[in-house]
Amino acid sequence: QSLGEHNTIALSIGGTNYVYVLGGQNSSGTNLSAVYKASIDSSANIQAFSTTSQSQLPQVLYAPSTITQSIGGTDYVYVIGGFNGVANQSAVYKASIDASANINAFSTTSQAQLPQIRRQHTTIAQSILGTIYVYVLGGNNPTSTSHSTVYKASIDASANFNTFSTTGQSQLPQELDQHTTITQAIGGTNYVYVFGGNNGTTNHSTVYKSQIDGDFYKSEYPNLYDSGSWTGGTFSYFHEATMRGTGGF
């Protein structure tokens, strides 16, 4: 079926590559809780999608964020925030993925929840000095107000999210939702790039770059740095390129 503002993840399990599509909204405007799985064949083609043996999301969700992590030899999927058709959510759900590449039941048990409700945010994960950290960037709240907040949380040895905090995190230079975010290691340094998005009134083509230094964000955007309210600087414009289009999704 047609889907908008869903999440997609990919994993290699038992020598086979799989893709999963979670939640979203169909062409009738109905939010969904469906989780679809498909394998990718040796010619790099995606096979038929199916919900068979896949635990579905505990509630319908539109525009959450989703990440995967392998911890202690088990693959986990985490679904963060989103909109359930009535209200934005702060929930963090965790599910394990079994040896047959099926997603087990989602649960909030032992997972720290977001400090604020969010949708149309982004989430990234990075391993630093042996600890896995999760960062949640931007998004909007129930009044559709965009946010510049960056939250950080660690993941413990039991694969559970610890408490989220903004402490030590440079915040986005402007309020953003519907953006995209990636991480990349270059020359021994971990970088974060934030692309496009909407600041509540206007779509943007801006690309921001920051780096993760130890356990906090660092970069050199002068105006925000001059405000004296940032530890180690903030996000800076990525001068080498900006997107020719606009928007995030």
PDB file of C-alpha atoms in Angstrom:
ATOM      1  CA  GLN A   1       0.000   0.000   0.000  1.00  0.00           C
ATOM      2  CA  SER A   2       1.021   3.631  -0.341  1.00  0.00           C
ATOM      3  CA  LEU A   3       2.934   4.918   2.681  1.00  0.00           C
ATOM      4  CA  GLY A   4       4.175   8.316   3.807  1.00  0.00           C
ATOM      5  CA  GLU A   5       6.434   9.291   6.736  1.00  0.00           C
ATOM      6  CA  HIS A   6       7.213   5.711   7.718  1.00  0.00           C
ATOM      7  CA  ASN A   7      10.642   4.445   8.816  1.00  0.00           C
ATOM      8  CA  THR A   8      12.854   1.952   6.982  1.00  0.00           C
ATOM      9  CA  ILE A   9      15.799  -0.028   8.347  1.00  0.00           C
ATOM     10  CA  ALA A  10      18.078  -2.678   6.852  1.00  0.00           C
ATOM     11  CA  LEU A  11      20.008  -5.508   8.507  1.00  0.00           C
ATOM     12  CA  SER A  12      22.135  -8.510   7.529  1.00  0.00           C
ATOM     13  CA  ILE A  13      21.085 -11.602   9.480  1.00  0.00           C
ATOM     14  CA  GLY A  14      22.393 -15.122   8.883  1.00  0.00           C
ATOM     15  CA  GLY A  15      24.011 -14.088   5.613  1.00  0.00           C
ATOM     16  CA  THR A  16      20.826 -12.574   4.141  1.00  0.00           C
ATOM     17  CA  ASN A  17      20.017  -8.886   3.856  1.00  0.00           C
ATOM     18  CA  TYR A  18      16.593  -7.740   5.017  1.00  0.00           C
ATOM     19  CA  VAL A  19      14.664  -4.487   4.877  1.00  0.00           C
ATOM     20  CA  TYR A  20      11.891  -3.517   7.300  1.00  0.00           C
ATOM     21  CA  VAL A  21       9.247  -0.795   6.878  1.00  0.00           C
ATOM     22  CA  LEU A  22       7.584   0.456  10.058  1.00  0.00           C
ATOM     23  CA  GLY A  23       4.451   2.558  10.592  1.00  0.00           C
ATOM     24  CA  GLY A  24       3.569   5.589   8.491  1.00  0.00           C
ATOM     25  CA  GLN A  25       0.403   6.919   6.937  1.00  0.00           C
ATOM     26  CA  ASN A  26      -1.499   5.526   3.956  1.00  0.00           C
ATOM     27  CA  SER A  27      -3.074   7.398   1.050  1.00  0.00           C
ATOM     28  CA  SER A  28      -6.352   7.716   2.973  1.00  0.00           C
ATOM     29  CA  GLY A  29      -4.595   9.576   5.786  1.00  0.00           C
ATOM     30  CA  THR A  30      -4.815   6.637   8.192  1.00  0.00           C
ATOM     31  CA  ASN A  31      -1.841   6.141  10.505  1.00  0.00           C
ATOM     32  CA  LEU A  32      -0.536   2.569  10.690  1.00  0.00           C
ATOM     33  CA  SER A  33       1.183   0.195  13.106  1.00  0.00           C
ATOM     34  CA  ALA A  34       2.262  -2.294  10.435  1.00  0.00           C
ATOM     35  CA  VAL A  35       5.774  -3.752  10.272  1.00  0.00           C
ATOM     36  CA  TYR A  36       6.733  -5.239   6.895  1.00  0.00           C
ATOM     37  CA  LYS A  37       9.788  -7.382   6.148  1.00  0.00           C
ATOM     38  CA  ALA A  38      11.390  -8.236   2.799  1.00  0.00           C
ATOM     39  CA  SER A  39      14.643  -9.930   1.868  1.00  0.00           C
ATOM     40  CA  ILE A  40      17.139  -8.596  -0.666  1.00  0.00           C
ATOM     41  CA  ASP A  41      18.336 -11.188  -3.189  1.00  0.00           C
ATOM     42  CA  SER A  42      21.823 -11.722  -4.634  1.00  0.00           C
ATOM     43  CA  SER A  43      20.976  -9.374  -7.517  1.00  0.00           C
ATOM     44  CA  ALA A  44      20.273  -6.622  -4.956  1.00  0.00           C
ATOM     45  CA  ASN A  45      16.532  -6.682  -5.637  1.00  0.00           C
ATOM     46  CA  ILE A  46      13.969  -6.365  -2.850  1.00  0.00           C
ATOM     47  CA  GLN A  47      11.593  -9.321  -2.652  1.00  0.00           C
ATOM     48  CA  ALA A  48       7.915  -9.276  -1.620  1.00  0.00           C
ATOM     49  CA  PHE A  49       7.009  -7.514   1.617  1.00  0.00           C
ATOM     50  CA  SER A  50       5.050  -9.342   4.307  1.00  0.00           C
ATOM     51  CA  THR A  51       3.923  -8.812   7.900  1.00  0.00           C
ATOM     52  CA  THR A  52       4.121 -12.579   8.598  1.00  0.00           C
ATOM     53  CA  SER A  53       5.874 -13.316  11.921  1.00  0.00           C
ATOM     54  CA  GLN A  54       6.632  -9.632  12.460  1.00  0.00           C
ATOM     55  CA  SER A  55       5.464  -8.075  15.718  1.00  0.00           C
ATOM     56  CA  GLN A  56       3.549  -4.944  14.865  1.00  0.00           C
ATOM     57  CA  LEU A  57       4.034  -1.572  16.545  1.00  0.00           C
ATOM     58  CA  PRO A  58       2.107  -1.265  19.847  1.00  0.00           C
ATOM     59  CA  GLN A  59       0.238   1.726  18.419  1.00  0.00           C
ATOM     60  CA  VAL A  60      -0.194   3.462  15.087  1.00  0.00           C
ATOM     61  CA  LEU A  61       2.733   5.794  14.464  1.00  0.00           C
ATOM     62  CA  TYR A  62       3.427   8.438  11.864  1.00  0.00           C
ATOM     63  CA  ALA A  63       6.835  10.152  11.576  1.00  0.00           C
ATOM     64  CA  PRO A  64       8.716   8.437  14.419  1.00  0.00           C
ATOM     65  CA  SER A  65      12.429   7.692  14.152  1.00  0.00           C
ATOM     66  CA  THR A  66      13.982   4.224  14.132  1.00  0.00           C
ATOM     67  CA  ILE A  67      17.497   2.910  14.728  1.00  0.00           C
ATOM     68  CA  THR A  68      19.087  -0.532  15.031  1.00  0.00           C
ATOM     69  CA  GLN A  69      21.979  -1.697  17.198  1.00  0.00           C
ATOM     70  CA  SER A  70      23.750  -5.001  17.753  1.00  0.00           C
ATOM     71  CA  ILE A  71      24.477  -5.494  21.465  1.00  0.00           C
ATOM     72  CA  GLY A  72      25.830  -8.668  23.046  1.00  0.00           C
ATOM     73  CA  GLY A  73      25.317 -10.629  19.824  1.00  0.00           C
ATOM     74  CA  THR A  74      21.624  -9.685  19.478  1.00  0.00           C
ATOM     75  CA  ASP A  75      20.152  -7.200  17.017  1.00  0.00           C
ATOM     76  CA  TYR A  76      17.688  -4.671  18.413  1.00  0.00           C
ATOM     77  CA  VAL A  77      15.370  -2.121  16.841  1.00  0.00           C
ATOM     78  CA  TYR A  78      14.259   1.036  18.648  1.00  0.00           C
ATOM     79  CA  VAL A  79      11.293   3.219  17.645  1.00  0.00           C
ATOM     80  CA  ILE A  80      11.292   6.706  19.117  1.00  0.00           C
ATOM     81  CA  GLY A  81       8.456   9.227  19.324  1.00  0.00           C
ATOM     82  CA  GLY A  82       6.010   9.827  16.464  1.00  0.00           C
ATOM     83  CA  PHE A  83       2.333  10.746  16.104  1.00  0.00           C
ATOM     84  CA  ASN A  84      -0.441   8.242  16.843  1.00  0.00           C
ATOM     85  CA  GLY A  85      -3.236  10.091  15.062  1.00  0.00           C
ATOM     86  CA  VAL A  86      -4.253  11.958  18.221  1.00  0.00           C
ATOM     87  CA  ALA A  87      -1.061  13.205  19.870  1.00  0.00           C
ATOM     88  CA  ASN A  88       2.709  13.272  19.488  1.00  0.00           C
ATOM     89  CA  GLN A  89       4.535  10.680  21.578  1.00  0.00           C
ATOM     90  CA  SER A  90       7.613  10.499  23.816  1.00  0.00           C
ATOM     91  CA  ALA A  91       7.693   6.691  23.889  1.00  0.00           C
ATOM     92  CA  VAL A  92      10.825   4.664  23.199  1.00  0.00           C
ATOM     93  CA  TYR A  93      10.041   1.089  22.130  1.00  0.00           C
ATOM     94  CA  LYS A  94      12.619  -1.702  21.952  1.00  0.00           C
ATOM     95  CA  ALA A  95      12.333  -5.059  20.164  1.00  0.00           C
ATOM     96  CA  SER A  96      14.858  -7.809  19.490  1.00  0.00           C
ATOM     97  CA  ILE A  97      15.274  -9.474  16.121  1.00  0.00           C
ATOM     98  CA  ASP A  98      15.547 -13.268  16.198  1.00  0.00           C
ATOM     99  CA  ALA A  99      17.757 -15.636  14.201  1.00  0.00           C
ATOM    100  CA  SER A 100      15.010 -15.940  11.564  1.00  0.00           C
ATOM    101  CA  ALA A 101      15.164 -12.159  11.079  1.00  0.00           C
ATOM    102  CA  ASN A 102      11.729 -11.618  12.616  1.00  0.00           C
ATOM    103  CA  ILE A 103      11.020  -8.671  14.896  1.00  0.00           C
ATOM    104  CA  ASN A 104       9.851  -9.730  18.356  1.00  0.00           C
ATOM    105  CA  ALA A 105       7.391  -7.823  20.557  1.00  0.00           C
ATOM    106  CA  PHE A 106       7.985  -4.130  21.159  1.00  0.00           C
ATOM    107  CA  SER A 107       8.093  -2.842  24.727  1.00  0.00           C
ATOM    108  CA  THR A 108       8.910   0.324  26.663  1.00  0.00           C
ATOM    109  CA  THR A 109      10.095  -1.722  29.662  1.00  0.00           C
ATOM    110  CA  SER A 110      13.400  -0.410  31.072  1.00  0.00           C
ATOM    111  CA  GLN A 111      13.663   2.185  28.283  1.00  0.00           C
ATOM    112  CA  ALA A 112      14.140   5.822  29.266  1.00  0.00           C
ATOM    113  CA  GLN A 113      11.496   7.839  27.424  1.00  0.00           C
ATOM    114  CA  LEU A 114      12.041  11.124  25.610  1.00  0.00           C
ATOM    115  CA  PRO A 115      11.864  14.175  27.900  1.00  0.00           C
ATOM    116  CA  GLN A 116       9.435  15.799  25.449  1.00  0.00           C
ATOM    117  CA  ILE A 117       6.986  14.495  22.854  1.00  0.00           C
ATOM    118  CA  ARG A 118       8.382  14.585  19.324  1.00  0.00           C
ATOM    119  CA  ARG A 119       7.638  13.696  15.724  1.00  0.00           C
ATOM    120  CA  GLN A 120       9.493  14.401  12.460  1.00  0.00           C
ATOM    121  CA  HIS A 121      12.783  14.333  14.385  1.00  0.00           C
ATOM    122  CA  THR A 122      15.875  12.276  13.570  1.00  0.00           C
ATOM    123  CA  THR A 123      17.833   9.798  15.670  1.00  0.00           C
ATOM    124  CA  ILE A 124      21.398   8.590  15.194  1.00  0.00           C
ATOM    125  CA  ALA A 125      23.641   6.223  17.182  1.00  0.00           C
ATOM    126  CA  GLN A 126      27.398   6.247  17.572  1.00  0.00           C
ATOM    127  CA  SER A 127      29.854   4.056  19.497  1.00  0.00           C
ATOM    128  CA  ILE A 128      32.435   6.160  21.320  1.00  0.00           C
ATOM    129  CA  LEU A 129      35.134   4.761  23.634  1.00  0.00           C
ATOM    130  CA  GLY A 130      33.218   1.495  23.975  1.00  0.00           C
ATOM    131  CA  THR A 131      29.838   3.051  24.804  1.00  0.00           C
ATOM    132  CA  ILE A 132      26.935   3.429  22.381  1.00  0.00           C
ATOM    133  CA  TYR A 133      25.277   6.845  22.448  1.00  0.00           C
ATOM    134  CA  VAL A 134      21.975   7.880  20.886  1.00  0.00           C
ATOM    135  CA  TYR A 135      21.251  11.444  19.756  1.00  0.00           C
ATOM    136  CA  VAL A 136      17.747  12.771  18.994  1.00  0.00           C
ATOM    137  CA  LEU A 137      17.744  15.960  16.922  1.00  0.00           C
ATOM    138  CA  GLY A 138      14.989  18.511  16.344  1.00  0.00           C
ATOM    139  CA  GLY A 139      11.393  17.558  15.586  1.00  0.00           C
ATOM    140  CA  ASN A 140       8.091  19.179  16.486  1.00  0.00           C
ATOM    141  CA  ASN A 141       5.591  19.128  19.338  1.00  0.00           C
ATOM    142  CA  PRO A 142       1.751  18.997  19.444  1.00  0.00           C
ATOM    143  CA  THR A 143       1.355  22.636  18.368  1.00  0.00           C
ATOM    144  CA  SER A 144       3.588  21.890  15.339  1.00  0.00           C
ATOM    145  CA  THR A 145       6.339  24.060  16.817  1.00  0.00           C
ATOM    146  CA  SER A 146       9.740  23.026  15.481  1.00  0.00           C
ATOM    147  CA  HIS A 147      12.617  22.492  17.907  1.00  0.00           C
ATOM    148  CA  SER A 148      16.399  22.835  17.858  1.00  0.00           C
ATOM    149  CA  THR A 149      16.938  20.476  20.792  1.00  0.00           C
ATOM    150  CA  VAL A 150      19.619  17.763  20.732  1.00  0.00           C
ATOM    151  CA  TYR A 151      19.207  15.015  23.343  1.00  0.00           C
ATOM    152  CA  LYS A 152      21.833  12.392  24.174  1.00  0.00           C
ATOM    153  CA  ALA A 153      21.403   9.041  25.939  1.00  0.00           C
ATOM    154  CA  SER A 154      23.656   6.022  26.361  1.00  0.00           C
ATOM    155  CA  ILE A 155      22.644   2.400  25.774  1.00  0.00           C
ATOM    156  CA  ASP A 156      23.643   0.017  28.549  1.00  0.00           C
ATOM    157  CA  ALA A 157      24.925  -3.570  28.352  1.00  0.00           C
ATOM    158  CA  SER A 158      21.339  -4.853  28.540  1.00  0.00           C
ATOM    159  CA  ALA A 159      20.490  -2.842  25.412  1.00  0.00           C
ATOM    160  CA  ASN A 160      18.316  -0.377  27.323  1.00  0.00           C
ATOM    161  CA  PHE A 161      18.228   3.396  26.824  1.00  0.00           C
ATOM    162  CA  ASN A 162      19.462   5.433  29.785  1.00  0.00           C
ATOM    163  CA  THR A 163      18.144   8.916  30.620  1.00  0.00           C
ATOM    164  CA  PHE A 164      18.113  11.536  27.856  1.00  0.00           C
ATOM    165  CA  SER A 165      19.750  14.900  28.505  1.00  0.00           C
ATOM    166  CA  THR A 166      20.779  18.043  26.620  1.00  0.00           C
ATOM    167  CA  THR A 167      23.756  18.552  28.948  1.00  0.00           C
ATOM    168  CA  GLY A 168      26.959  19.182  26.988  1.00  0.00           C
ATOM    169  CA  GLN A 169      25.167  18.947  23.636  1.00  0.00           C
ATOM    170  CA  SER A 170      25.388  21.797  21.158  1.00  0.00           C
ATOM    171  CA  GLN A 171      21.877  22.458  19.907  1.00  0.00           C
ATOM    172  CA  LEU A 172      20.863  22.899  16.270  1.00  0.00           C
ATOM    173  CA  PRO A 173      21.447  26.425  14.922  1.00  0.00           C
ATOM    174  CA  GLN A 174      17.739  26.727  14.153  1.00  0.00           C
ATOM    175  CA  GLU A 175      14.502  24.906  14.859  1.00  0.00           C
ATOM    176  CA  LEU A 176      14.072  22.001  12.422  1.00  0.00           C
ATOM    177  CA  ASP A 177      11.727  19.144  11.662  1.00  0.00           C
ATOM    178  CA  GLN A 178      11.444  16.895   8.580  1.00  0.00           C
ATOM    179  CA  HIS A 179      15.231  17.030   8.194  1.00  0.00           C
ATOM    180  CA  THR A 180      17.544  14.053   7.678  1.00  0.00           C
ATOM    181  CA  THR A 181      20.698  13.193   9.615  1.00  0.00           C
ATOM    182  CA  ILE A 182      23.674  10.932   8.964  1.00  0.00           C
ATOM    183  CA  THR A 183      26.954  10.118  10.705  1.00  0.00           C
ATOM    184  CA  GLN A 184      30.273   9.419   9.006  1.00  0.00           C
ATOM    185  CA  ALA A 185      33.761   8.615  10.314  1.00  0.00           C
ATOM    186  CA  ILE A 186      36.472  10.462   8.377  1.00  0.00           C
ATOM    187  CA  GLY A 187      40.126  10.498   9.328  1.00  0.00           C
ATOM    188  CA  GLY A 188      39.400   9.105  12.780  1.00  0.00           C
ATOM    189  CA  THR A 189      36.754  11.728  13.606  1.00  0.00           C
ATOM    190  CA  ASN A 190      33.001  11.117  13.787  1.00  0.00           C
ATOM    191  CA  TYR A 191      30.954  13.732  11.947  1.00  0.00           C
ATOM    192  CA  VAL A 192      27.230  14.480  11.938  1.00  0.00           C
ATOM    193  CA  TYR A 193      25.479  16.066   8.950  1.00  0.00           C
ATOM    194  CA  VAL A 194      21.963  17.525   9.087  1.00  0.00           C
ATOM    195  CA  PHE A 195      20.208  18.093   5.749  1.00  0.00           C
ATOM    196  CA  GLY A 196      17.338  20.433   4.925  1.00  0.00           C
ATOM    197  CA  GLY A 197      14.115  20.380   6.910  1.00  0.00           C
ATOM    198  CA  ASN A 198      11.478  22.908   7.881  1.00  0.00           C
ATOM    199  CA  ASN A 199      11.807  25.519  10.634  1.00  0.00           C
ATOM    200  CA  GLY A 200       8.065  25.878  11.158  1.00  0.00           C
ATOM    201  CA  THR A 201       7.544  28.317   8.293  1.00  0.00           C
ATOM    202  CA  THR A 202      10.049  27.580   5.515  1.00  0.00           C
ATOM    203  CA  ASN A 203      11.734  24.579   3.936  1.00  0.00           C
ATOM    204  CA  HIS A 204      15.535  24.773   3.858  1.00  0.00           C
ATOM    205  CA  SER A 205      18.389  23.577   1.661  1.00  0.00           C
ATOM    206  CA  THR A 206      21.032  24.073   4.354  1.00  0.00           C
ATOM    207  CA  VAL A 207      23.503  21.328   5.231  1.00  0.00           C
ATOM    208  CA  TYR A 208      24.995  21.559   8.738  1.00  0.00           C
ATOM    209  CA  LYS A 209      28.106  19.724   9.884  1.00  0.00           C
ATOM    210  CA  SER A 210      29.245  18.954  13.421  1.00  0.00           C
ATOM    211  CA  GLN A 211      31.643  16.490  15.017  1.00  0.00           C
ATOM    212  CA  ILE A 212      31.302  14.242  18.027  1.00  0.00           C
ATOM    213  CA  ASP A 213      34.273  14.713  20.323  1.00  0.00           C
ATOM    214  CA  GLY A 214      34.423  12.189  23.174  1.00  0.00           C
ATOM    215  CA  ASP A 215      30.825  12.297  24.389  1.00  0.00           C
ATOM    216  CA  PHE A 216      29.582  15.679  23.189  1.00  0.00           C
ATOM    217  CA  TYR A 217      29.037  17.597  19.985  1.00  0.00           C
ATOM    218  CA  LYS A 218      31.606  20.146  18.902  1.00  0.00           C
ATOM    219  CA  SER A 219      31.980  22.530  15.975  1.00  0.00           C
ATOM    220  CA  GLU A 220      32.477  26.189  15.204  1.00  0.00           C
ATOM    221  CA  TYR A 221      29.317  28.092  14.216  1.00  0.00           C
ATOM    222  CA  PRO A 222      30.406  31.595  15.381  1.00  0.00           C
ATOM    223  CA  ASN A 223      27.089  33.306  16.094  1.00  0.00           C
ATOM    224  CA  LEU A 224      25.862  30.611  18.449  1.00  0.00           C
ATOM    225  CA  TYR A 225      29.312  30.185  19.970  1.00  0.00           C
ATOM    226  CA  ASP A 226      29.455  33.924  20.703  1.00  0.00           C
ATOM    227  CA  SER A 227      26.261  33.637  22.732  1.00  0.00           C
ATOM    228  CA  GLY A 228      28.360  31.937  25.407  1.00  0.00           C
ATOM    229  CA  SER A 229      25.752  29.246  25.995  1.00  0.00           C
ATOM    230  CA  TRP A 230      27.400  26.317  24.222  1.00  0.00           C
ATOM    231  CA  THR A 231      29.968  23.791  25.384  1.00  0.00           C
ATOM    232  CA  GLY A 232      32.695  23.438  22.775  1.00  0.00           C
ATOM    233  CA  GLY A 233      30.897  25.388  20.067  1.00  0.00           C
ATOM    234  CA  THR A 234      27.939  24.293  17.959  1.00  0.00           C
ATOM    235  CA  PHE A 235      26.819  23.108  14.569  1.00  0.00           C
ATOM    236  CA  SER A 236      28.385  24.967  11.640  1.00  0.00           C
ATOM    237  CA  TYR A 237      27.351  25.387   8.034  1.00  0.00           C
ATOM    238  CA  PHE A 238      28.937  22.767   5.805  1.00  0.00           C
ATOM    239  CA  HIS A 239      30.538  25.264   3.411  1.00  0.00           C
ATOM    240  CA  GLU A 240      31.418  22.752   0.692  1.00  0.00           C
ATOM    241  CA  ALA A 241      27.811  22.171  -0.392  1.00  0.00           C
ATOM    242  CA  THR A 242      24.195  23.022   0.141  1.00  0.00           C
ATOM    243  CA  MET A 243      21.290  21.131  -1.340  1.00  0.00           C
ATOM    244  CA  ARG A 244      19.734  22.438  -4.513  1.00  0.00           C
ATOM    245  CA  GLY A 245      16.269  21.345  -3.500  1.00  0.00           C
ATOM    246  CA  THR A 246      14.458  22.163  -0.297  1.00  0.00           C
ATOM    247  CA  GLY A 247      12.905  20.244   2.542  1.00  0.00           C
ATOM    248  CA  GLY A 248      13.788  17.067   4.343  1.00  0.00           C
ATOM    249  CA  PHE A 249      11.238  14.377   3.416  1.00  0.00           C
TER     250      PHE A 249
END
